[in-house]
Short mmCIF file of C-alpha atoms in Angstrom, two decimals:
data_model
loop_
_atom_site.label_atom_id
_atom_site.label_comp_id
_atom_site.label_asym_id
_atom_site.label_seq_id
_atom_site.Cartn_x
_atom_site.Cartn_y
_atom_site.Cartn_z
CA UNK A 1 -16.28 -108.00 94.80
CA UNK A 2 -14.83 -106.91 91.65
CA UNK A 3 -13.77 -110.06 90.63
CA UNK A 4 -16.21 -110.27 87.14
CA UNK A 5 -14.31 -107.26 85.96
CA UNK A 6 -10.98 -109.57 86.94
CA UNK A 7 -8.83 -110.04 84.40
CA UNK A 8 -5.09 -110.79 82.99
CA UNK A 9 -4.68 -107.05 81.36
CA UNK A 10 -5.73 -105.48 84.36
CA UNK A 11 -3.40 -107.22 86.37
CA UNK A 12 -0.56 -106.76 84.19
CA UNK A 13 -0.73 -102.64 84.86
CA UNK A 14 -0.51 -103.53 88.38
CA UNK A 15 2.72 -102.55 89.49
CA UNK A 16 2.43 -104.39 93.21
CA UNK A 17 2.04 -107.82 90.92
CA UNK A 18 4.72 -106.75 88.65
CA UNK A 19 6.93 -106.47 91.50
CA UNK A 20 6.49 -109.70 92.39
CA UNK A 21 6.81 -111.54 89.74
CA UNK A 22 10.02 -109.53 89.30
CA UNK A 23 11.72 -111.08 92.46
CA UNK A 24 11.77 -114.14 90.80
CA UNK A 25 14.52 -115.38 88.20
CA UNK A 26 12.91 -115.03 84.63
CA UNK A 27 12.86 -118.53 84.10
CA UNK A 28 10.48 -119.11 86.76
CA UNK A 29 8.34 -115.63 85.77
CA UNK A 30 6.41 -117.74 83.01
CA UNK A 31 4.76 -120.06 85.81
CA UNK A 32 3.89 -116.74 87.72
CA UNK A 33 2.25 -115.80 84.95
CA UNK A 34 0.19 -119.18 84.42
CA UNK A 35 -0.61 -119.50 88.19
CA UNK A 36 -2.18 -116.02 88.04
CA UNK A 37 -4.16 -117.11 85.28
CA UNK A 38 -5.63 -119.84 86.54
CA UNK A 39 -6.50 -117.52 89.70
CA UNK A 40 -8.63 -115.16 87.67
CA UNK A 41 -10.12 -118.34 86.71
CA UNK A 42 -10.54 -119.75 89.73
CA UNK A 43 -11.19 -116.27 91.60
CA UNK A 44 -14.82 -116.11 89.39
CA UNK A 45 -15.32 -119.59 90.09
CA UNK A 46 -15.18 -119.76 93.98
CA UNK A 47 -18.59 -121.21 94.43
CA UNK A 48 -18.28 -123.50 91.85
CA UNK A 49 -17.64 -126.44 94.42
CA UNK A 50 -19.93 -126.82 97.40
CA UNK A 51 -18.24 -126.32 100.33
CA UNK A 52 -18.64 -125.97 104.34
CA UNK A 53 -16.86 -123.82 107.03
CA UNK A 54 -16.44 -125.88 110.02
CA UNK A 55 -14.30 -125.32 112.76
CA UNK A 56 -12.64 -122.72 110.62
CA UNK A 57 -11.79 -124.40 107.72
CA UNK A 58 -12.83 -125.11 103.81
CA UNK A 59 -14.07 -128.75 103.80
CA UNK A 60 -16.20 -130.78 100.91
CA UNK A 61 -18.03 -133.61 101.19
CA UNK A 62 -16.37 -136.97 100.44
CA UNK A 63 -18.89 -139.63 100.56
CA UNK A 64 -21.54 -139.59 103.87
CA UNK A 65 -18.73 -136.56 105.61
CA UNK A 66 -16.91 -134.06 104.88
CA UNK A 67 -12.98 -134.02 104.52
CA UNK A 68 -10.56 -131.14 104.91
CA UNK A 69 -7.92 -133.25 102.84
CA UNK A 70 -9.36 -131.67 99.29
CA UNK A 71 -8.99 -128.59 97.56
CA UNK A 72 -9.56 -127.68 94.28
CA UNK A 73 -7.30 -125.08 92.76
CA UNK A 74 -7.49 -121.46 94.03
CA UNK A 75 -10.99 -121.95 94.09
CA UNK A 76 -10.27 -123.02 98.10
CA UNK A 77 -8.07 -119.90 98.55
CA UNK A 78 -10.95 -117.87 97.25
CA UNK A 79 -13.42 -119.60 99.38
CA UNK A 80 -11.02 -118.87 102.55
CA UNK A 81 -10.81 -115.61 101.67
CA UNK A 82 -15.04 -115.20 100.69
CA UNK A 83 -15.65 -116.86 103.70
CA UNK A 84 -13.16 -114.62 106.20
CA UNK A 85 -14.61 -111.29 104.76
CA UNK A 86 -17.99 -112.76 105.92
CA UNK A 87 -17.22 -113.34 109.38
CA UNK A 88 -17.07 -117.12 108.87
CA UNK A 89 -12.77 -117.72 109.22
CA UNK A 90 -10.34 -115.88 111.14
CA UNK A 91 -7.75 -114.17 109.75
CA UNK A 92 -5.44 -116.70 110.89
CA UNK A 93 -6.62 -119.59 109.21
CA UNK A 94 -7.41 -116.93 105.88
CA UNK A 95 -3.76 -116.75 105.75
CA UNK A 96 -2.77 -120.08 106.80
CA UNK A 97 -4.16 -121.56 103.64
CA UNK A 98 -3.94 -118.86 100.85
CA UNK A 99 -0.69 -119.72 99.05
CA UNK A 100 1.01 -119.62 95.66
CA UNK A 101 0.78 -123.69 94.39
CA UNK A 102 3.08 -124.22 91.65
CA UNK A 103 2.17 -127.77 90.26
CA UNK A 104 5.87 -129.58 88.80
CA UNK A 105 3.86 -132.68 87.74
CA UNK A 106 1.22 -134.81 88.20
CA UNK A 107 0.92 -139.02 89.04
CA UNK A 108 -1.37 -141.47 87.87
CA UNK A 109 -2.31 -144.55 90.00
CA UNK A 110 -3.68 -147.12 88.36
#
């Protein structure tokens, strides 16, 4: 609800998140960072995607259906999380797919 007043420098006063990121080495700290980032991003961007609940999950359509396969950033965390605080998922699956993703690389088929 407050997520359009969301941003880095609040979160960086926030001494919950600081603890966090604290637990990890400080080598890794700089991806923290950048994953948290790309949250805020994602956080005001949650509806950005069309999505459906179904059987209590996130799914997007994929050609005539809908697959469960896709997600698209924290953007599909968010939606979990909209979605739950609307009745629409249980807690369990909220919690089942809200998650830190840490991308190492990418790979291109061609």
């Amino acid at each position: 609800n407050n997520k359009s007043s969301l941003t880095s420098d609040s979160l960086t006063k926030n001494q919950e998140l600081a603890d966090c990121v604290n637990m990890y080495p400080q080598q890794v700290q700089p991806l923290i960072s950048y994953e948290i980032e790309q949250m805020i991003v994602d956080c005001k961007n949650v509806t950005r995607q069309k999505y459906y609940v179904v059987n209590d999950k996130i799914g997007y359509k994929e050609l005539d259906g809908v697959t469960f396969d896709t997600t698209y950033g924290y953007e599909t965390a968010f939606a979990y999380i909209f979605e739950h605080e609307k009745g629409n998922i249980t807690e369990k699956a909220m919690k089942e797919n809200i998650r830190l993703e840490i991308v190492f690389g990418n790979l291109s088929y061609a």
